[in-house]
Amino acid sequence: MDDVISRLQNKRIGLALSGGGARGFAHLGVLQALEEMGIRPCIIAGVSAGSIVAVLYAAGMSADDIAKTFGEFSMGDITEIAMPMNGFFKLTKLKDFLKKHLPVTLLEELPVETVVCATDFDNCRPVAFKNGQIDDRVIASCSIPIVFKPVKIDGITYVDGGVLRNLPAWAIRDKCDILIGVNVSPLPGKKYKNSLLDIATRTYDILSRSNANEDISLCDIVVQPEGIGEMNVFNVKPKKEMIKSGYDEAMNVFRNYANSPNKV
C-alpha cells in the first residue's frame, strides 16, 4: 500500500458516504482501512446513515470508537413509533443520541469540514448543509419517506438525501483533489414482503441505487462492499460482518488502485 499512500500524500482527500440504513456499518470498515494507511479526509459528505458516520468521525471519533459506541445497538434505540400521518416512525431518539456523543452542536464547529445532504421535499432538489444544527440536519438526511416523519428546517420540509442523490460526491467534488466514494446501497435482489413498510423501503433501495450512478462517475476511487445488498436496511445484527465487508472491499480497491496504470 506504500504506492497508494505516497500518491495520496499532500492531496486534499474527500470522502463521500452513501445512505443505506444498517448497511452503513460498512462505512466503518472503510474508515478502518483508511486509518491503517494513515489517510484522513480533509472533507466528508454524508447521506442518511453516511451522515451519522460522517459527523461522528469528523468530531474526532475513530472507526473503532464509533463501532463501540453503537455496542448492542438496535433500531429501537434511535426510533419510536409515531402517529402514521406522514411517517410510521420518528427519529427523536437519534437526536438525543447525537447530542450525547457529539462535542459540538453546529456543523461548522466540527474539526473536519463536513457536509450533510438531504432532499428538499418542497422544491424537489438535493441540498448540501454546510452549517447549522447537526442533529436536525442529520435527522432530515435520514428520514426515508413514509418510514420516517419528514423534518422541517426554517419552514422547508426535508426527507432522506437518498431520494435524489444517495452518494453525495456532487456536494464536495470541487473541494478536493482525490474523491473517495463509498456506496453501501447496491441494488437489492432479495425478496420483500407485501407490506406497506417493505414496499416503501424497497422503493427507497431502488431509487437510491439507481441515482448513485452519476455520483459514482465523479469519484476517483469507489468502494462498493460486496454481499451487503441482501442485508435489510433495518437489521443491525450482522454489523460485524458489514464492517468486515467494508474493510475487505476497501483494501481490495486500494490494492487495485496501486497497480492501475491510470492512477489519479
PDB file of C-alpha atoms in Angstrom:
ATOM      1  CA  MET A   1       0.000   0.000   0.000  1.00  0.00           C
ATOM      2  CA  ASP A   2       3.051   2.294   0.084  1.00  0.00           C
ATOM      3  CA  ASP A   3       2.372   3.378  -3.501  1.00  0.00           C
ATOM      4  CA  VAL A   4      -1.178   4.393  -2.622  1.00  0.00           C
ATOM      5  CA  ILE A   5      -0.055   6.307   0.440  1.00  0.00           C
ATOM      6  CA  SER A   6       2.684   8.176  -1.457  1.00  0.00           C
ATOM      7  CA  ARG A   7       0.259   9.173  -4.207  1.00  0.00           C
ATOM      8  CA  LEU A   8      -2.340  10.443  -1.746  1.00  0.00           C
ATOM      9  CA  GLN A   9       0.108  12.341   0.440  1.00  0.00           C
ATOM     10  CA  ASN A  10      -0.176  16.108   0.220  1.00  0.00           C
ATOM     11  CA  LYS A  11      -3.507  15.734  -1.556  1.00  0.00           C
ATOM     12  CA  ARG A  12      -6.783  17.124  -0.300  1.00  0.00           C
ATOM     13  CA  ILE A  13      -8.833  13.959   0.232  1.00  0.00           C
ATOM     14  CA  GLY A  14     -12.616  13.999   0.121  1.00  0.00           C
ATOM     15  CA  LEU A  15     -14.847  11.202   1.364  1.00  0.00           C
ATOM     16  CA  ALA A  16     -18.460  10.737   0.236  1.00  0.00           C
ATOM     17  CA  LEU A  17     -20.517   8.280   2.302  1.00  0.00           C
ATOM     18  CA  SER A  18     -23.800   6.997   0.903  1.00  0.00           C
ATOM     19  CA  GLY A  19     -27.013   6.139   2.661  1.00  0.00           C
ATOM     20  CA  GLY A  20     -28.016   2.537   3.241  1.00  0.00           C
ATOM     21  CA  GLY A  21     -29.607   2.163   6.667  1.00  0.00           C
ATOM     22  CA  ALA A  22     -27.951  -0.505   8.786  1.00  0.00           C
ATOM     23  CA  ARG A  23     -25.620  -1.253   5.898  1.00  0.00           C
ATOM     24  CA  GLY A  24     -23.905   1.999   6.873  1.00  0.00           C
ATOM     25  CA  PHE A  25     -21.828  -0.054   9.316  1.00  0.00           C
ATOM     26  CA  ALA A  26     -19.738  -0.970   6.249  1.00  0.00           C
ATOM     27  CA  HIS A  27     -18.548   2.653   6.225  1.00  0.00           C
ATOM     28  CA  LEU A  28     -16.699   1.921   9.468  1.00  0.00           C
ATOM     29  CA  GLY A  29     -14.720  -0.847   7.789  1.00  0.00           C
ATOM     30  CA  VAL A  30     -13.683   1.530   5.025  1.00  0.00           C
ATOM     31  CA  LEU A  31     -12.607   4.091   7.630  1.00  0.00           C
ATOM     32  CA  GLN A  32     -10.577   1.411   9.410  1.00  0.00           C
ATOM     33  CA  ALA A  33      -8.733   0.695   6.168  1.00  0.00           C
ATOM     34  CA  LEU A  34      -8.035   4.393   5.622  1.00  0.00           C
ATOM     35  CA  GLU A  35      -6.792   4.750   9.204  1.00  0.00           C
ATOM     36  CA  GLU A  36      -4.387   1.832   8.733  1.00  0.00           C
ATOM     37  CA  MET A  37      -2.933   3.593   5.698  1.00  0.00           C
ATOM     38  CA  GLY A  38      -2.695   6.887   7.559  1.00  0.00           C
ATOM     39  CA  ILE A  39      -5.176   8.539   5.189  1.00  0.00           C
ATOM     40  CA  ARG A  40      -7.505  11.061   6.783  1.00  0.00           C
ATOM     41  CA  PRO A  41     -10.031  13.043   4.725  1.00  0.00           C
ATOM     42  CA  CYS A  42      -9.995  16.832   4.740  1.00  0.00           C
ATOM     43  CA  ILE A  43     -13.699  16.989   3.940  1.00  0.00           C
ATOM     44  CA  ILE A  44     -16.545  14.473   4.388  1.00  0.00           C
ATOM     45  CA  ALA A  45     -20.035  14.410   2.930  1.00  0.00           C
ATOM     46  CA  GLY A  46     -22.726  12.026   4.098  1.00  0.00           C
ATOM     47  CA  VAL A  47     -26.260  10.981   3.287  1.00  0.00           C
ATOM     48  CA  SER A  48     -28.560   9.205   5.748  1.00  0.00           C
ATOM     49  CA  ALA A  49     -26.515   6.529   7.575  1.00  0.00           C
ATOM     50  CA  GLY A  50     -23.449   8.037   5.938  1.00  0.00           C
ATOM     51  CA  SER A  51     -24.236  11.383   7.554  1.00  0.00           C
ATOM     52  CA  ILE A  52     -24.268   9.785  11.023  1.00  0.00           C
ATOM     53  CA  VAL A  53     -20.848   8.232  10.440  1.00  0.00           C
ATOM     54  CA  ALA A  54     -19.572  11.469   8.876  1.00  0.00           C
ATOM     55  CA  VAL A  55     -20.404  13.746  11.811  1.00  0.00           C
ATOM     56  CA  LEU A  56     -19.117  11.298  14.439  1.00  0.00           C
ATOM     57  CA  TYR A  57     -15.861  10.754  12.543  1.00  0.00           C
ATOM     58  CA  ALA A  58     -15.423  14.449  11.861  1.00  0.00           C
ATOM     59  CA  ALA A  59     -15.903  15.098  15.576  1.00  0.00           C
ATOM     60  CA  GLY A  60     -12.752  13.075  16.282  1.00  0.00           C
ATOM     61  CA  MET A  61     -14.035   9.549  16.904  1.00  0.00           C
ATOM     62  CA  SER A  62     -12.130   6.691  15.266  1.00  0.00           C
ATOM     63  CA  ALA A  63     -13.931   3.963  13.329  1.00  0.00           C
ATOM     64  CA  ASP A  64     -13.426   1.640  16.303  1.00  0.00           C
ATOM     65  CA  ASP A  65     -14.779   4.286  18.695  1.00  0.00           C
ATOM     66  CA  ILE A  66     -17.930   4.616  16.602  1.00  0.00           C
ATOM     67  CA  ALA A  67     -18.392   0.842  16.432  1.00  0.00           C
ATOM     68  CA  LYS A  68     -18.046   0.579  20.220  1.00  0.00           C
ATOM     69  CA  THR A  69     -20.458   3.474  20.710  1.00  0.00           C
ATOM     70  CA  PHE A  70     -23.143   1.504  18.928  1.00  0.00           C
ATOM     71  CA  GLY A  71     -22.337  -1.607  21.007  1.00  0.00           C
ATOM     72  CA  GLU A  72     -25.535  -3.623  21.421  1.00  0.00           C
ATOM     73  CA  PHE A  73     -27.361  -1.036  19.347  1.00  0.00           C
ATOM     74  CA  SER A  74     -30.802  -1.774  17.866  1.00  0.00           C
ATOM     75  CA  MET A  75     -33.063   0.326  15.640  1.00  0.00           C
ATOM     76  CA  GLY A  76     -35.307   0.847  18.659  1.00  0.00           C
ATOM     77  CA  ASP A  77     -32.501   2.894  20.209  1.00  0.00           C
ATOM     78  CA  ILE A  78     -32.982   5.692  17.684  1.00  0.00           C
ATOM     79  CA  THR A  79     -36.607   5.326  16.569  1.00  0.00           C
ATOM     80  CA  GLU A  80     -40.032   5.397  18.144  1.00  0.00           C
ATOM     81  CA  ILE A  81     -43.464   4.765  16.740  1.00  0.00           C
ATOM     82  CA  ALA A  82     -45.351   7.834  15.558  1.00  0.00           C
ATOM     83  CA  MET A  83     -48.908   8.517  14.500  1.00  0.00           C
ATOM     84  CA  PRO A  84     -48.763   7.311  10.861  1.00  0.00           C
ATOM     85  CA  MET A  85     -49.905  10.513   9.165  1.00  0.00           C
ATOM     86  CA  ASN A  86     -46.664  11.279   7.317  1.00  0.00           C
ATOM     87  CA  GLY A  87     -44.372   8.540   8.659  1.00  0.00           C
ATOM     88  CA  PHE A  88     -44.538   5.383  10.783  1.00  0.00           C
ATOM     89  CA  PHE A  89     -41.597   6.342  12.993  1.00  0.00           C
ATOM     90  CA  LYS A  90     -39.870   9.457  14.283  1.00  0.00           C
ATOM     91  CA  LEU A  91     -36.159   9.895  14.959  1.00  0.00           C
ATOM     92  CA  THR A  92     -36.282  11.832  18.224  1.00  0.00           C
ATOM     93  CA  LYS A  93     -34.036   9.267  19.882  1.00  0.00           C
ATOM     94  CA  LEU A  94     -31.423   9.736  17.167  1.00  0.00           C
ATOM     95  CA  LYS A  95     -31.333  13.427  18.019  1.00  0.00           C
ATOM     96  CA  ASP A  96     -30.694  12.539  21.674  1.00  0.00           C
ATOM     97  CA  PHE A  97     -28.004  10.052  20.624  1.00  0.00           C
ATOM     98  CA  LEU A  98     -26.165  12.685  18.588  1.00  0.00           C
ATOM     99  CA  LYS A  99     -26.368  15.285  21.332  1.00  0.00           C
ATOM    100  CA  LYS A 100     -24.881  12.779  23.764  1.00  0.00           C
ATOM    101  CA  HIS A 101     -21.915  11.802  21.592  1.00  0.00           C
ATOM    102  CA  LEU A 102     -21.023  14.995  19.753  1.00  0.00           C
ATOM    103  CA  PRO A 103     -18.849  17.628  21.464  1.00  0.00           C
ATOM    104  CA  VAL A 104     -20.323  20.437  19.319  1.00  0.00           C
ATOM    105  CA  THR A 105     -23.790  21.354  18.077  1.00  0.00           C
ATOM    106  CA  LEU A 106     -23.113  23.103  14.741  1.00  0.00           C
ATOM    107  CA  LEU A 107     -21.694  21.616  11.535  1.00  0.00           C
ATOM    108  CA  GLU A 108     -19.245  24.484  11.160  1.00  0.00           C
ATOM    109  CA  GLU A 109     -17.798  23.668  14.601  1.00  0.00           C
ATOM    110  CA  LEU A 110     -16.667  20.160  13.628  1.00  0.00           C
ATOM    111  CA  PRO A 111     -12.851  19.793  13.388  1.00  0.00           C
ATOM    112  CA  VAL A 112     -13.142  18.272   9.889  1.00  0.00           C
ATOM    113  CA  GLU A 113     -15.218  20.086   7.273  1.00  0.00           C
ATOM    114  CA  THR A 114     -18.484  18.167   6.966  1.00  0.00           C
ATOM    115  CA  VAL A 115     -21.449  18.339   4.606  1.00  0.00           C
ATOM    116  CA  VAL A 116     -24.776  16.663   5.378  1.00  0.00           C
ATOM    117  CA  CYS A 117     -27.016  16.117   2.354  1.00  0.00           C
ATOM    118  CA  ALA A 118     -30.781  15.811   2.292  1.00  0.00           C
ATOM    119  CA  THR A 119     -33.670  16.247  -0.136  1.00  0.00           C
ATOM    120  CA  ASP A 120     -35.707  19.450  -0.169  1.00  0.00           C
ATOM    121  CA  PHE A 121     -39.117  17.818  -0.498  1.00  0.00           C
ATOM    122  CA  ASP A 122     -40.937  21.082  -1.177  1.00  0.00           C
ATOM    123  CA  ASN A 123     -38.747  22.148  -4.087  1.00  0.00           C
ATOM    124  CA  CYS A 124     -37.627  18.697  -5.302  1.00  0.00           C
ATOM    125  CA  ARG A 125     -33.880  19.302  -5.102  1.00  0.00           C
ATOM    126  CA  PRO A 126     -30.831  17.926  -3.314  1.00  0.00           C
ATOM    127  CA  VAL A 127     -29.436  20.132  -0.551  1.00  0.00           C
ATOM    128  CA  ALA A 128     -25.971  20.223   0.998  1.00  0.00           C
ATOM    129  CA  PHE A 129     -25.963  21.543   4.570  1.00  0.00           C
ATOM    130  CA  LYS A 130     -22.597  23.049   5.498  1.00  0.00           C
ATOM    131  CA  ASN A 131     -23.620  24.832   8.666  1.00  0.00           C
ATOM    132  CA  GLY A 132     -26.378  24.839  11.256  1.00  0.00           C
ATOM    133  CA  GLN A 133     -27.647  22.389  13.872  1.00  0.00           C
ATOM    134  CA  ILE A 134     -26.071  18.989  13.327  1.00  0.00           C
ATOM    135  CA  ASP A 135     -28.860  16.889  14.836  1.00  0.00           C
ATOM    136  CA  ASP A 136     -31.701  18.440  12.806  1.00  0.00           C
ATOM    137  CA  ARG A 137     -29.785  18.112   9.557  1.00  0.00           C
ATOM    138  CA  VAL A 138     -28.712  14.522  10.157  1.00  0.00           C
ATOM    139  CA  ILE A 139     -32.272  13.534  11.038  1.00  0.00           C
ATOM    140  CA  ALA A 140     -33.502  15.214   7.853  1.00  0.00           C
ATOM    141  CA  SER A 141     -30.874  13.300   5.881  1.00  0.00           C
ATOM    142  CA  CYS A 142     -32.063  10.010   7.433  1.00  0.00           C
ATOM    143  CA  SER A 143     -35.815  10.479   7.017  1.00  0.00           C
ATOM    144  CA  ILE A 144     -36.814   7.830   4.475  1.00  0.00           C
ATOM    145  CA  PRO A 145     -40.234   8.903   3.154  1.00  0.00           C
ATOM    146  CA  ILE A 146     -43.226   7.060   4.614  1.00  0.00           C
ATOM    147  CA  VAL A 147     -40.973   5.151   7.028  1.00  0.00           C
ATOM    148  CA  PHE A 148     -39.848   8.237   8.984  1.00  0.00           C
ATOM    149  CA  LYS A 149     -41.515  11.585   9.500  1.00  0.00           C
ATOM    150  CA  PRO A 150     -40.126  14.415   7.344  1.00  0.00           C
ATOM    151  CA  VAL A 151     -38.203  17.195   9.078  1.00  0.00           C
ATOM    152  CA  LYS A 152     -38.923  20.907   8.842  1.00  0.00           C
ATOM    153  CA  ILE A 153     -35.964  23.311   8.938  1.00  0.00           C
ATOM    154  CA  ASP A 154     -36.630  27.016   8.540  1.00  0.00           C
ATOM    155  CA  GLY A 155     -40.082  26.262   7.150  1.00  0.00           C
ATOM    156  CA  ILE A 156     -38.887  23.808   4.469  1.00  0.00           C
ATOM    157  CA  THR A 157     -39.689  20.097   4.531  1.00  0.00           C
ATOM    158  CA  TYR A 158     -36.756  17.709   4.126  1.00  0.00           C
ATOM    159  CA  VAL A 159     -36.523  13.954   3.616  1.00  0.00           C
ATOM    160  CA  ASP A 160     -33.733  11.433   3.123  1.00  0.00           C
ATOM    161  CA  GLY A 161     -30.969  12.593   0.801  1.00  0.00           C
ATOM    162  CA  GLY A 162     -31.025   9.230  -0.953  1.00  0.00           C
ATOM    163  CA  VAL A 163     -34.285  10.071  -2.680  1.00  0.00           C
ATOM    164  CA  LEU A 164     -32.401  12.178  -5.271  1.00  0.00           C
ATOM    165  CA  ARG A 165     -28.635  11.780  -4.683  1.00  0.00           C
ATOM    166  CA  ASN A 166     -27.691   8.895  -2.410  1.00  0.00           C
ATOM    167  CA  LEU A 167     -23.936   9.253  -2.918  1.00  0.00           C
ATOM    168  CA  PRO A 168     -23.016  12.872  -2.050  1.00  0.00           C
ATOM    169  CA  ALA A 169     -19.982  13.171  -4.331  1.00  0.00           C
ATOM    170  CA  TRP A 170     -21.635  16.139  -6.059  1.00  0.00           C
ATOM    171  CA  ALA A 171     -21.512  18.163  -2.845  1.00  0.00           C
ATOM    172  CA  ILE A 172     -17.710  18.102  -2.420  1.00  0.00           C
ATOM    173  CA  ARG A 173     -16.219  17.225  -5.828  1.00  0.00           C
ATOM    174  CA  ASP A 174     -14.856  20.751  -6.287  1.00  0.00           C
ATOM    175  CA  LYS A 175     -13.403  20.861  -2.773  1.00  0.00           C
ATOM    176  CA  CYS A 176     -10.874  18.032  -3.001  1.00  0.00           C
ATOM    177  CA  ASP A 177      -8.083  16.648  -5.191  1.00  0.00           C
ATOM    178  CA  ILE A 178      -8.968  12.988  -4.695  1.00  0.00           C
ATOM    179  CA  LEU A 179     -12.549  11.942  -4.003  1.00  0.00           C
ATOM    180  CA  ILE A 180     -13.261   8.547  -2.434  1.00  0.00           C
ATOM    181  CA  GLY A 181     -16.867   7.408  -2.715  1.00  0.00           C
ATOM    182  CA  VAL A 182     -18.323   4.653  -0.559  1.00  0.00           C
ATOM    183  CA  ASN A 183     -21.600   3.211  -1.806  1.00  0.00           C
ATOM    184  CA  VAL A 184     -23.315   0.820   0.624  1.00  0.00           C
ATOM    185  CA  SER A 185     -26.576   0.641  -1.326  1.00  0.00           C
ATOM    186  CA  PRO A 186     -26.108  -1.906  -4.099  1.00  0.00           C
ATOM    187  CA  LEU A 187     -29.305  -2.821  -5.932  1.00  0.00           C
ATOM    188  CA  PRO A 188     -31.027  -5.396  -3.700  1.00  0.00           C
ATOM    189  CA  GLY A 189     -32.030  -8.753  -5.120  1.00  0.00           C
ATOM    190  CA  LYS A 190     -33.736 -10.031  -2.005  1.00  0.00           C
ATOM    191  CA  LYS A 191     -37.413 -10.867  -1.761  1.00  0.00           C
ATOM    192  CA  TYR A 192     -39.688  -8.481   0.028  1.00  0.00           C
ATOM    193  CA  LYS A 193     -42.909  -8.793   1.981  1.00  0.00           C
ATOM    194  CA  ASN A 194     -46.157  -7.490   0.574  1.00  0.00           C
ATOM    195  CA  SER A 195     -46.441  -4.853   3.292  1.00  0.00           C
ATOM    196  CA  LEU A 196     -46.514  -1.061   3.163  1.00  0.00           C
ATOM    197  CA  LEU A 197     -43.246  -0.785   5.114  1.00  0.00           C
ATOM    198  CA  ASP A 198     -41.386  -3.309   2.957  1.00  0.00           C
ATOM    199  CA  ILE A 199     -42.665  -1.752  -0.256  1.00  0.00           C
ATOM    200  CA  ALA A 200     -41.576   1.685   0.983  1.00  0.00           C
ATOM    201  CA  THR A 201     -38.053   0.529   1.851  1.00  0.00           C
ATOM    202  CA  ARG A 202     -37.764  -1.481  -1.376  1.00  0.00           C
ATOM    203  CA  THR A 203     -38.736   1.621  -3.350  1.00  0.00           C
ATOM    204  CA  TYR A 204     -36.120   3.656  -1.477  1.00  0.00           C
ATOM    205  CA  ASP A 205     -33.481   0.971  -2.187  1.00  0.00           C
ATOM    206  CA  ILE A 206     -34.189   1.053  -5.915  1.00  0.00           C
ATOM    207  CA  LEU A 207     -34.206   4.868  -6.055  1.00  0.00           C
ATOM    208  CA  SER A 208     -31.022   5.281  -4.044  1.00  0.00           C
ATOM    209  CA  ARG A 209     -29.057   2.710  -6.021  1.00  0.00           C
ATOM    210  CA  SER A 210     -30.118   3.956  -9.425  1.00  0.00           C
ATOM    211  CA  ASN A 211     -29.430   7.621  -8.655  1.00  0.00           C
ATOM    212  CA  ALA A 212     -25.914   6.865  -7.369  1.00  0.00           C
ATOM    213  CA  ASN A 213     -24.504   6.176 -10.834  1.00  0.00           C
ATOM    214  CA  GLU A 214     -23.923   9.826 -11.714  1.00  0.00           C
ATOM    215  CA  ASP A 215     -22.044  10.446  -8.486  1.00  0.00           C
ATOM    216  CA  ILE A 216     -20.008   7.256  -8.818  1.00  0.00           C
ATOM    217  CA  SER A 217     -18.636   8.719 -12.065  1.00  0.00           C
ATOM    218  CA  LEU A 218     -17.485  11.821 -10.139  1.00  0.00           C
ATOM    219  CA  CYS A 219     -15.276   9.796  -7.788  1.00  0.00           C
ATOM    220  CA  ASP A 220     -11.624   8.946  -8.303  1.00  0.00           C
ATOM    221  CA  ILE A 221     -11.866   5.861  -6.102  1.00  0.00           C
ATOM    222  CA  VAL A 222     -15.087   3.927  -5.434  1.00  0.00           C
ATOM    223  CA  VAL A 223     -15.669   1.334  -2.718  1.00  0.00           C
ATOM    224  CA  GLN A 224     -18.816  -0.778  -3.021  1.00  0.00           C
ATOM    225  CA  PRO A 225     -18.752  -3.560  -0.402  1.00  0.00           C
ATOM    226  CA  GLU A 226     -19.761  -6.975  -1.678  1.00  0.00           C
ATOM    227  CA  GLY A 227     -22.561  -9.025  -0.205  1.00  0.00           C
ATOM    228  CA  ILE A 228     -24.418  -6.339   1.718  1.00  0.00           C
ATOM    229  CA  GLY A 229     -27.153  -5.792  -0.847  1.00  0.00           C
ATOM    230  CA  GLU A 230     -29.087  -8.700   0.606  1.00  0.00           C
ATOM    231  CA  MET A 231     -28.971  -7.242   4.120  1.00  0.00           C
ATOM    232  CA  ASN A 232     -32.051  -5.452   5.396  1.00  0.00           C
ATOM    233  CA  VAL A 233     -31.705  -1.708   5.956  1.00  0.00           C
ATOM    234  CA  PHE A 234     -33.144  -2.131   9.470  1.00  0.00           C
ATOM    235  CA  ASN A 235     -31.246  -5.260  10.548  1.00  0.00           C
ATOM    236  CA  VAL A 236     -28.236  -4.220  12.627  1.00  0.00           C
ATOM    237  CA  LYS A 237     -27.416  -7.710  13.939  1.00  0.00           C
ATOM    238  CA  PRO A 238     -24.784  -8.503  11.270  1.00  0.00           C
ATOM    239  CA  LYS A 239     -22.903  -5.232  11.916  1.00  0.00           C
ATOM    240  CA  LYS A 240     -19.576  -7.051  12.431  1.00  0.00           C
ATOM    241  CA  GLU A 241     -19.974  -8.746   9.059  1.00  0.00           C
ATOM    242  CA  MET A 242     -20.842  -5.415   7.443  1.00  0.00           C
ATOM    243  CA  ILE A 243     -17.802  -3.687   8.976  1.00  0.00           C
ATOM    244  CA  LYS A 244     -15.577  -6.519   7.729  1.00  0.00           C
ATOM    245  CA  SER A 245     -17.150  -6.311   4.276  1.00  0.00           C
ATOM    246  CA  GLY A 246     -16.347  -2.605   4.096  1.00  0.00           C
ATOM    247  CA  TYR A 247     -12.775  -3.160   5.274  1.00  0.00           C
ATOM    248  CA  ASP A 248     -12.075  -6.057   2.895  1.00  0.00           C
ATOM    249  CA  GLU A 249     -13.504  -4.266  -0.133  1.00  0.00           C
ATOM    250  CA  ALA A 250     -11.622  -1.055   0.677  1.00  0.00           C
ATOM    251  CA  MET A 251      -8.314  -2.900   0.936  1.00  0.00           C
ATOM    252  CA  ASN A 252      -9.039  -4.709  -2.331  1.00  0.00           C
ATOM    253  CA  VAL A 253      -9.920  -1.444  -4.108  1.00  0.00           C
ATOM    254  CA  PHE A 254      -6.760   0.275  -2.883  1.00  0.00           C
ATOM    255  CA  ARG A 255      -4.593  -2.662  -3.958  1.00  0.00           C
ATOM    256  CA  ASN A 256      -6.080  -2.446  -7.442  1.00  0.00           C
ATOM    257  CA  TYR A 257      -5.629   1.330  -7.400  1.00  0.00           C
ATOM    258  CA  ALA A 258      -1.949   0.880  -6.554  1.00  0.00           C
ATOM    259  CA  ASN A 259      -1.479  -1.478  -9.501  1.00  0.00           C
ATOM    260  CA  SER A 260      -3.514   0.508 -12.010  1.00  0.00           C
ATOM    261  CA  PRO A 261      -1.621   2.297 -14.814  1.00  0.00           C
ATOM    262  CA  ASN A 262      -4.309   5.017 -14.800  1.00  0.00           C
ATOM    263  CA  LYS A 263      -3.979   6.203 -11.232  1.00  0.00           C
ATOM    264  CA  VAL A 264      -5.045   9.747 -10.380  1.00  0.00           C
TER     265      VAL A 264
END
